[in-house]
Amino acid sequence: MIYFDNAATTLQKPDCVVRAVSEALCSLGNSARAAHGGALAASRTVFAAREAIAALLGCPRADHVVFTQNATEALNIALLGLFSPGDHVISTDLEHNSVLRPLYALQRCGVAVDFVSADKKGNVDYADFEALLRPETRAVVCTHASNLTGNALDLHRLGELTRAKDILLVVDASQTAGALPIHMTELGVDVLCFTGHKSLLGPQGTGGLCIRPGVEIRPLKTGGTGVQSHLPYQPEQYPTRLEAGTLNAHGIAGLLASVQWIREQGVEQIHAREIALARRFYAAVSAIDGLTVYGDWTNDARAPIVTLNLRDTPSSELADALFEDYGVATRSGAHCAPRMHRALGTTEQGAVRFSFGYFNNGDEVDAAVAALRELSRE
Amino acid sequence: MRQRQRRAVVTFHTTAEAMATEKLCKAKDLAGKLISAPRSLSADCGIAWSAPVELREALVRALEEAQIEFDGLYELTL
């Protein structure tokens, strides 16, 4: 199988990740629950992972890295825990349902939400963010890069705006953590939500939030923490405030290994390799008659994603032909990004997404291009 | 039975603070270990840092320099 569905989850992981999870399954107790060897080993692993992620993503404090099951849970915690009726939030058409659905739920509760439109290329006009500001605007909530087109938003520019207006910048880094350099403090990001199993190369069931000190998020879940047990309410201090119940220390051990591996390789080097594969594919498929390729490729500050359609062929049919006849794994359909599809005009047809990862190679890219060339002649 | 000794004991709000303290003390070569939070200090089920009592001042200085918050600092015979 040629695996080009890395934006959904990375299938190939560094060997050290597999070893770390296996060893963790044989050695870790429950973190934060006792002072015996097994529990302390889990607590040490979890804390080391907080430190590694803080260093990778530019979070000022390791204890402000909160672990969740995935980015969706992190985004729900952030959005439902930050905003209240009467608040106004600005988001974009680029968002995944993990941002959209919590925002729509908040709308039902009296939070006003406006969306900055995307054009046919999947780009936004940054002047629109400023135009949508109101006195009650609390935040800009946006993805770092679209999971459909790969187009990235300029967080530096948005950070300047949100800092100048004294509002929050909440970012969904699901497609970019580990794949694009991110320093949340330098960018002015207040809350950065990530998932572990995509470009961070860790196990599924891991993710989290990096929170700027001073940002107060109400807990979404309450329950056991292993500390302050006689307090009737969830403890106030991060990360415990947002972490109720047993953490996935086995998965976090794998995430620690993957983040260490990424830091050893260097995010810039990983990005260069992945974007080179994506550009090789983009250049080749752009020349094939009958293919429509989406997104903006004028610069490399983007996720390694190429999305396309073949004439009016339903995207599901093209994806199935690619896999059944050529062994090329892609993702068709709506990609949980309904507003982005509407902007591209692909709501009915969907689109076929090719997403590249560090463990792909040029031969695989060329094989997929050859498959599309053949299919385009049918 | 273990021989009981006078110890400086630090309690924390979160396990992350305890873990940060262990790492800090190892880096600074300050003796000590993580223990179950003594019942005499707290009815909690958290973990605490136990150090030789003569290191109390050095420990507090190190925690303050590293901006690691803690709940309380006590002297106990353990």
PDB file of C-alpha atoms in Angstrom, chain A residues 148-328:
ATOM      1  CA  LEU A 148      -8.647  20.050   2.936  1.00  0.00           C
ATOM      2  CA  THR A 149      -6.366  22.361   0.931  1.00  0.00           C
ATOM      3  CA  GLY A 150      -3.288  22.464   3.175  1.00  0.00           C
ATOM      4  CA  ASN A 151      -3.312  26.281   2.987  1.00  0.00           C
ATOM      5  CA  ALA A 152      -1.893  27.768   6.183  1.00  0.00           C
ATOM      6  CA  LEU A 153      -3.087  30.890   7.934  1.00  0.00           C
ATOM      7  CA  ASP A 154      -0.508  33.505   8.887  1.00  0.00           C
ATOM      8  CA  LEU A 155      -0.518  33.124  12.668  1.00  0.00           C
ATOM      9  CA  HIS A 156       2.068  35.838  13.117  1.00  0.00           C
ATOM     10  CA  ARG A 157      -0.264  38.316  11.451  1.00  0.00           C
ATOM     11  CA  LEU A 158      -3.285  37.104  13.404  1.00  0.00           C
ATOM     12  CA  GLY A 159      -1.266  37.173  16.641  1.00  0.00           C
ATOM     13  CA  GLU A 160      -0.372  40.816  16.026  1.00  0.00           C
ATOM     14  CA  LEU A 161      -4.051  41.632  15.532  1.00  0.00           C
ATOM     15  CA  THR A 162      -5.314  39.732  18.575  1.00  0.00           C
ATOM     16  CA  ARG A 163      -2.598  41.176  20.821  1.00  0.00           C
ATOM     17  CA  ALA A 164      -3.307  44.708  19.601  1.00  0.00           C
ATOM     18  CA  LYS A 165      -7.024  44.246  20.291  1.00  0.00           C
ATOM     19  CA  ASP A 166      -6.421  42.415  23.598  1.00  0.00           C
ATOM     20  CA  ILE A 167      -8.388  39.347  22.540  1.00  0.00           C
ATOM     21  CA  LEU A 168      -7.432  35.674  22.490  1.00  0.00           C
ATOM     22  CA  LEU A 169      -5.983  33.656  19.611  1.00  0.00           C
ATOM     23  CA  VAL A 170      -7.042  30.005  19.824  1.00  0.00           C
ATOM     24  CA  VAL A 171      -5.427  27.739  17.228  1.00  0.00           C
ATOM     25  CA  ASP A 172      -6.172  24.252  15.940  1.00  0.00           C
ATOM     26  CA  ALA A 173      -2.740  22.866  15.020  1.00  0.00           C
ATOM     27  CA  SER A 174      -3.995  19.395  14.097  1.00  0.00           C
ATOM     28  CA  GLN A 175      -2.355  19.500  10.658  1.00  0.00           C
ATOM     29  CA  THR A 176       0.814  21.364  11.587  1.00  0.00           C
ATOM     30  CA  ALA A 177       2.182  20.393  15.026  1.00  0.00           C
ATOM     31  CA  GLY A 178       5.431  18.615  14.169  1.00  0.00           C
ATOM     32  CA  ALA A 179       5.129  19.487  10.464  1.00  0.00           C
ATOM     33  CA  LEU A 180       5.539  23.273  10.516  1.00  0.00           C
ATOM     34  CA  PRO A 181       7.645  25.299  12.954  1.00  0.00           C
ATOM     35  CA  ILE A 182       5.405  26.678  15.721  1.00  0.00           C
ATOM     36  CA  HIS A 183       6.434  28.845  18.677  1.00  0.00           C
ATOM     37  CA  MET A 184       3.161  29.817  20.311  1.00  0.00           C
ATOM     38  CA  THR A 185       4.656  32.550  22.482  1.00  0.00           C
ATOM     39  CA  GLU A 186       6.451  34.275  19.601  1.00  0.00           C
ATOM     40  CA  LEU A 187       3.341  33.980  17.425  1.00  0.00           C
ATOM     41  CA  GLY A 188       1.053  35.373  20.123  1.00  0.00           C
ATOM     42  CA  VAL A 189      -1.062  32.230  20.362  1.00  0.00           C
ATOM     43  CA  ASP A 190      -2.967  31.963  23.646  1.00  0.00           C
ATOM     44  CA  VAL A 191      -4.257  28.395  23.334  1.00  0.00           C
ATOM     45  CA  LEU A 192      -2.801  25.859  20.905  1.00  0.00           C
ATOM     46  CA  CYS A 193      -4.677  22.582  20.432  1.00  0.00           C
ATOM     47  CA  PHE A 194      -2.870  19.569  18.976  1.00  0.00           C
ATOM     48  CA  THR A 195      -3.392  15.916  18.236  1.00  0.00           C
ATOM     49  CA  GLY A 196      -0.718  13.291  18.772  1.00  0.00           C
ATOM     50  CA  HIS A 197      -1.436  10.832  15.998  1.00  0.00           C
ATOM     51  CA  LYS A 198      -0.967  12.924  12.843  1.00  0.00           C
ATOM     52  CA  SER A 199       2.187  14.912  12.151  1.00  0.00           C
ATOM     53  CA  LEU A 200       3.372  14.435  15.735  1.00  0.00           C
ATOM     54  CA  LEU A 201       3.734  10.738  14.781  1.00  0.00           C
ATOM     55  CA  GLY A 202       2.430   9.441  18.101  1.00  0.00           C
ATOM     56  CA  PRO A 203      -0.338   6.969  18.972  1.00  0.00           C
ATOM     57  CA  GLN A 204      -4.044   7.620  18.530  1.00  0.00           C
ATOM     58  CA  GLY A 205      -5.742   8.603  21.786  1.00  0.00           C
ATOM     59  CA  THR A 206      -3.238  11.380  22.495  1.00  0.00           C
ATOM     60  CA  GLY A 207      -3.566  15.127  22.099  1.00  0.00           C
ATOM     61  CA  GLY A 208      -3.790  18.237  24.188  1.00  0.00           C
ATOM     62  CA  LEU A 209      -3.714  21.976  24.729  1.00  0.00           C
ATOM     63  CA  CYS A 210      -0.838  24.346  25.322  1.00  0.00           C
ATOM     64  CA  ILE A 211      -2.113  27.290  27.359  1.00  0.00           C
ATOM     65  CA  ARG A 212      -0.493  30.677  27.848  1.00  0.00           C
ATOM     66  CA  PRO A 213      -0.160  31.362  31.591  1.00  0.00           C
ATOM     67  CA  GLY A 214      -2.959  33.698  32.624  1.00  0.00           C
ATOM     68  CA  VAL A 215      -5.585  32.232  30.282  1.00  0.00           C
ATOM     69  CA  GLU A 216      -8.395  30.807  32.394  1.00  0.00           C
ATOM     70  CA  ILE A 217     -10.330  27.850  30.933  1.00  0.00           C
ATOM     71  CA  ARG A 218     -13.258  26.292  32.794  1.00  0.00           C
ATOM     72  CA  PRO A 219     -13.018  22.490  33.091  1.00  0.00           C
ATOM     73  CA  LEU A 220     -15.192  20.498  30.699  1.00  0.00           C
ATOM     74  CA  LYS A 221     -14.854  17.334  32.797  1.00  0.00           C
ATOM     75  CA  THR A 222     -14.464  16.905  36.524  1.00  0.00           C
ATOM     76  CA  GLY A 223     -13.423  13.853  38.482  1.00  0.00           C
ATOM     77  CA  GLY A 224     -10.465  12.016  39.943  1.00  0.00           C
ATOM     78  CA  THR A 225      -7.106  13.760  39.851  1.00  0.00           C
ATOM     79  CA  GLY A 226      -5.003  11.972  42.478  1.00  0.00           C
ATOM     80  CA  VAL A 227      -4.518  15.294  44.279  1.00  0.00           C
ATOM     81  CA  GLN A 228      -6.699  17.584  46.429  1.00  0.00           C
ATOM     82  CA  SER A 229      -9.137  14.679  46.766  1.00  0.00           C
ATOM     83  CA  HIS A 230     -11.217  16.230  49.532  1.00  0.00           C
ATOM     84  CA  LEU A 231     -11.866  19.373  47.514  1.00  0.00           C
ATOM     85  CA  PRO A 232     -15.437  19.143  46.193  1.00  0.00           C
ATOM     86  CA  TYR A 233     -14.491  20.847  42.943  1.00  0.00           C
ATOM     87  CA  GLN A 234     -11.871  20.339  40.263  1.00  0.00           C
ATOM     88  CA  PRO A 235      -8.496  21.778  41.414  1.00  0.00           C
ATOM     89  CA  GLU A 236      -7.724  25.234  39.992  1.00  0.00           C
ATOM     90  CA  GLN A 237      -4.129  24.597  38.984  1.00  0.00           C
ATOM     91  CA  TYR A 238      -3.097  23.536  35.485  1.00  0.00           C
ATOM     92  CA  PRO A 239      -2.711  20.901  34.173  1.00  0.00           C
ATOM     93  CA  THR A 240      -4.888  19.124  36.770  1.00  0.00           C
ATOM     94  CA  ARG A 241      -7.731  21.596  36.276  1.00  0.00           C
ATOM     95  CA  LEU A 242      -8.437  20.162  32.825  1.00  0.00           C
ATOM     96  CA  GLU A 243      -7.352  16.533  33.334  1.00  0.00           C
ATOM     97  CA  ALA A 244     -10.000  14.457  35.119  1.00  0.00           C
ATOM     98  CA  GLY A 245      -9.602  10.688  35.160  1.00  0.00           C
ATOM     99  CA  THR A 246      -6.709   8.394  34.306  1.00  0.00           C
ATOM    100  CA  LEU A 247      -4.443   9.738  31.592  1.00  0.00           C
ATOM    101  CA  ASN A 248      -3.422   7.606  28.607  1.00  0.00           C
ATOM    102  CA  ALA A 249       0.130   7.253  29.914  1.00  0.00           C
ATOM    103  CA  HIS A 250       0.866   4.355  27.550  1.00  0.00           C
ATOM    104  CA  GLY A 251      -0.042   6.508  24.566  1.00  0.00           C
ATOM    105  CA  ILE A 252       1.705   9.538  26.049  1.00  0.00           C
ATOM    106  CA  ALA A 253       4.883   7.437  26.365  1.00  0.00           C
ATOM    107  CA  GLY A 254       4.676   6.890  22.609  1.00  0.00           C
ATOM    108  CA  LEU A 255       4.004  10.585  22.070  1.00  0.00           C
ATOM    109  CA  LEU A 256       7.053  11.471  24.157  1.00  0.00           C
ATOM    110  CA  ALA A 257       9.186   9.212  21.954  1.00  0.00           C
ATOM    111  CA  SER A 258       7.762  10.684  18.749  1.00  0.00           C
ATOM    112  CA  VAL A 259       8.243  14.280  19.894  1.00  0.00           C
ATOM    113  CA  GLN A 260      11.827  13.516  20.902  1.00  0.00           C
ATOM    114  CA  TRP A 261      12.353  11.941  17.471  1.00  0.00           C
ATOM    115  CA  ILE A 262      10.881  15.026  15.744  1.00  0.00           C
ATOM    116  CA  ARG A 263      13.120  17.347  17.754  1.00  0.00           C
ATOM    117  CA  GLU A 264      16.153  15.249  16.789  1.00  0.00           C
ATOM    118  CA  GLN A 265      15.255  15.425  13.088  1.00  0.00           C
ATOM    119  CA  GLY A 266      14.240  19.080  13.276  1.00  0.00           C
ATOM    120  CA  VAL A 267      10.807  20.352  12.237  1.00  0.00           C
ATOM    121  CA  GLU A 268      12.336  22.424   9.420  1.00  0.00           C
ATOM    122  CA  GLN A 269      13.974  19.338   7.931  1.00  0.00           C
ATOM    123  CA  ILE A 270      10.748  17.310   8.246  1.00  0.00           C
ATOM    124  CA  HIS A 271       8.764  20.109   6.612  1.00  0.00           C
ATOM    125  CA  ALA A 272      11.277  20.429   3.779  1.00  0.00           C
ATOM    126  CA  ARG A 273      11.075  16.708   3.024  1.00  0.00           C
ATOM    127  CA  GLU A 274       7.282  16.540   3.177  1.00  0.00           C
ATOM    128  CA  ILE A 275       6.689  19.698   1.150  1.00  0.00           C
ATOM    129  CA  ALA A 276       9.164  18.499  -1.505  1.00  0.00           C
ATOM    130  CA  LEU A 277       7.094  15.323  -1.935  1.00  0.00           C
ATOM    131  CA  ALA A 278       3.871  17.325  -2.073  1.00  0.00           C
ATOM    132  CA  ARG A 279       5.338  19.787  -4.604  1.00  0.00           C
ATOM    133  CA  ARG A 280       6.604  16.940  -6.805  1.00  0.00           C
ATOM    134  CA  PHE A 281       3.087  15.495  -6.813  1.00  0.00           C
ATOM    135  CA  TYR A 282       1.413  18.883  -7.316  1.00  0.00           C
ATOM    136  CA  ALA A 283       3.624  19.786 -10.291  1.00  0.00           C
ATOM    137  CA  ALA A 284       2.942  16.460 -11.995  1.00  0.00           C
ATOM    138  CA  VAL A 285      -0.823  16.289 -11.445  1.00  0.00           C
ATOM    139  CA  SER A 286      -1.313  19.944 -12.409  1.00  0.00           C
ATOM    140  CA  ALA A 287      -0.213  18.962 -15.922  1.00  0.00           C
ATOM    141  CA  ILE A 288      -2.717  16.095 -16.275  1.00  0.00           C
ATOM    142  CA  ASP A 289      -5.714  16.931 -18.416  1.00  0.00           C
ATOM    143  CA  GLY A 290      -9.016  16.575 -16.577  1.00  0.00           C
ATOM    144  CA  LEU A 291      -7.713  17.079 -13.048  1.00  0.00           C
ATOM    145  CA  THR A 292      -8.710  20.072 -10.956  1.00  0.00           C
ATOM    146  CA  VAL A 293      -6.239  20.758  -8.149  1.00  0.00           C
ATOM    147  CA  TYR A 294      -7.318  22.914  -5.203  1.00  0.00           C
ATOM    148  CA  GLY A 295      -5.454  25.178  -2.816  1.00  0.00           C
ATOM    149  CA  ASP A 296      -2.791  27.866  -3.063  1.00  0.00           C
ATOM    150  CA  TRP A 297       0.753  26.736  -3.880  1.00  0.00           C
ATOM    151  CA  THR A 298       2.410  30.140  -4.145  1.00  0.00           C
ATOM    152  CA  ASN A 299       4.533  29.449  -1.042  1.00  0.00           C
ATOM    153  CA  ASP A 300       5.758  26.523   1.043  1.00  0.00           C
ATOM    154  CA  ALA A 301       4.338  27.671   4.386  1.00  0.00           C
ATOM    155  CA  ARG A 302       1.548  25.103   4.168  1.00  0.00           C
ATOM    156  CA  ALA A 303       0.673  21.546   5.098  1.00  0.00           C
ATOM    157  CA  PRO A 304       1.805  18.779   2.682  1.00  0.00           C
ATOM    158  CA  ILE A 305      -1.667  18.186   1.268  1.00  0.00           C
ATOM    159  CA  VAL A 306      -2.785  18.086  -2.377  1.00  0.00           C
ATOM    160  CA  THR A 307      -6.520  17.796  -3.033  1.00  0.00           C
ATOM    161  CA  LEU A 308      -8.038  17.224  -6.450  1.00  0.00           C
ATOM    162  CA  ASN A 309     -10.917  15.971  -8.537  1.00  0.00           C
ATOM    163  CA  LEU A 310     -11.069  14.186 -11.882  1.00  0.00           C
ATOM    164  CA  ARG A 311     -13.630  15.954 -14.089  1.00  0.00           C
ATOM    165  CA  ASP A 312     -17.057  15.215 -12.535  1.00  0.00           C
ATOM    166  CA  THR A 313     -16.124  11.778 -11.192  1.00  0.00           C
ATOM    167  CA  PRO A 314     -17.466  11.359  -7.658  1.00  0.00           C
ATOM    168  CA  SER A 315     -14.523  11.598  -5.285  1.00  0.00           C
ATOM    169  CA  SER A 316     -15.479   8.298  -3.628  1.00  0.00           C
ATOM    170  CA  GLU A 317     -15.190   6.469  -6.980  1.00  0.00           C
ATOM    171  CA  LEU A 318     -11.777   7.945  -7.725  1.00  0.00           C
ATOM    172  CA  ALA A 319     -10.455   7.119  -4.248  1.00  0.00           C
ATOM    173  CA  ASP A 320     -11.726   3.527  -4.500  1.00  0.00           C
ATOM    174  CA  ALA A 321     -10.193   3.076  -7.964  1.00  0.00           C
ATOM    175  CA  LEU A 322      -6.869   4.428  -6.674  1.00  0.00           C
ATOM    176  CA  PHE A 323      -6.841   1.964  -3.815  1.00  0.00           C
ATOM    177  CA  GLU A 324      -8.342  -1.131  -5.444  1.00  0.00           C
ATOM    178  CA  ASP A 325      -6.432  -0.894  -8.740  1.00  0.00           C
ATOM    179  CA  TYR A 326      -3.203   0.833  -7.664  1.00  0.00           C
ATOM    180  CA  GLY A 327      -2.923   0.398  -3.893  1.00  0.00           C
ATOM    181  CA  VAL A 328      -2.882   4.153  -3.285  1.00  0.00           C
TER     182      VAL A 328
END
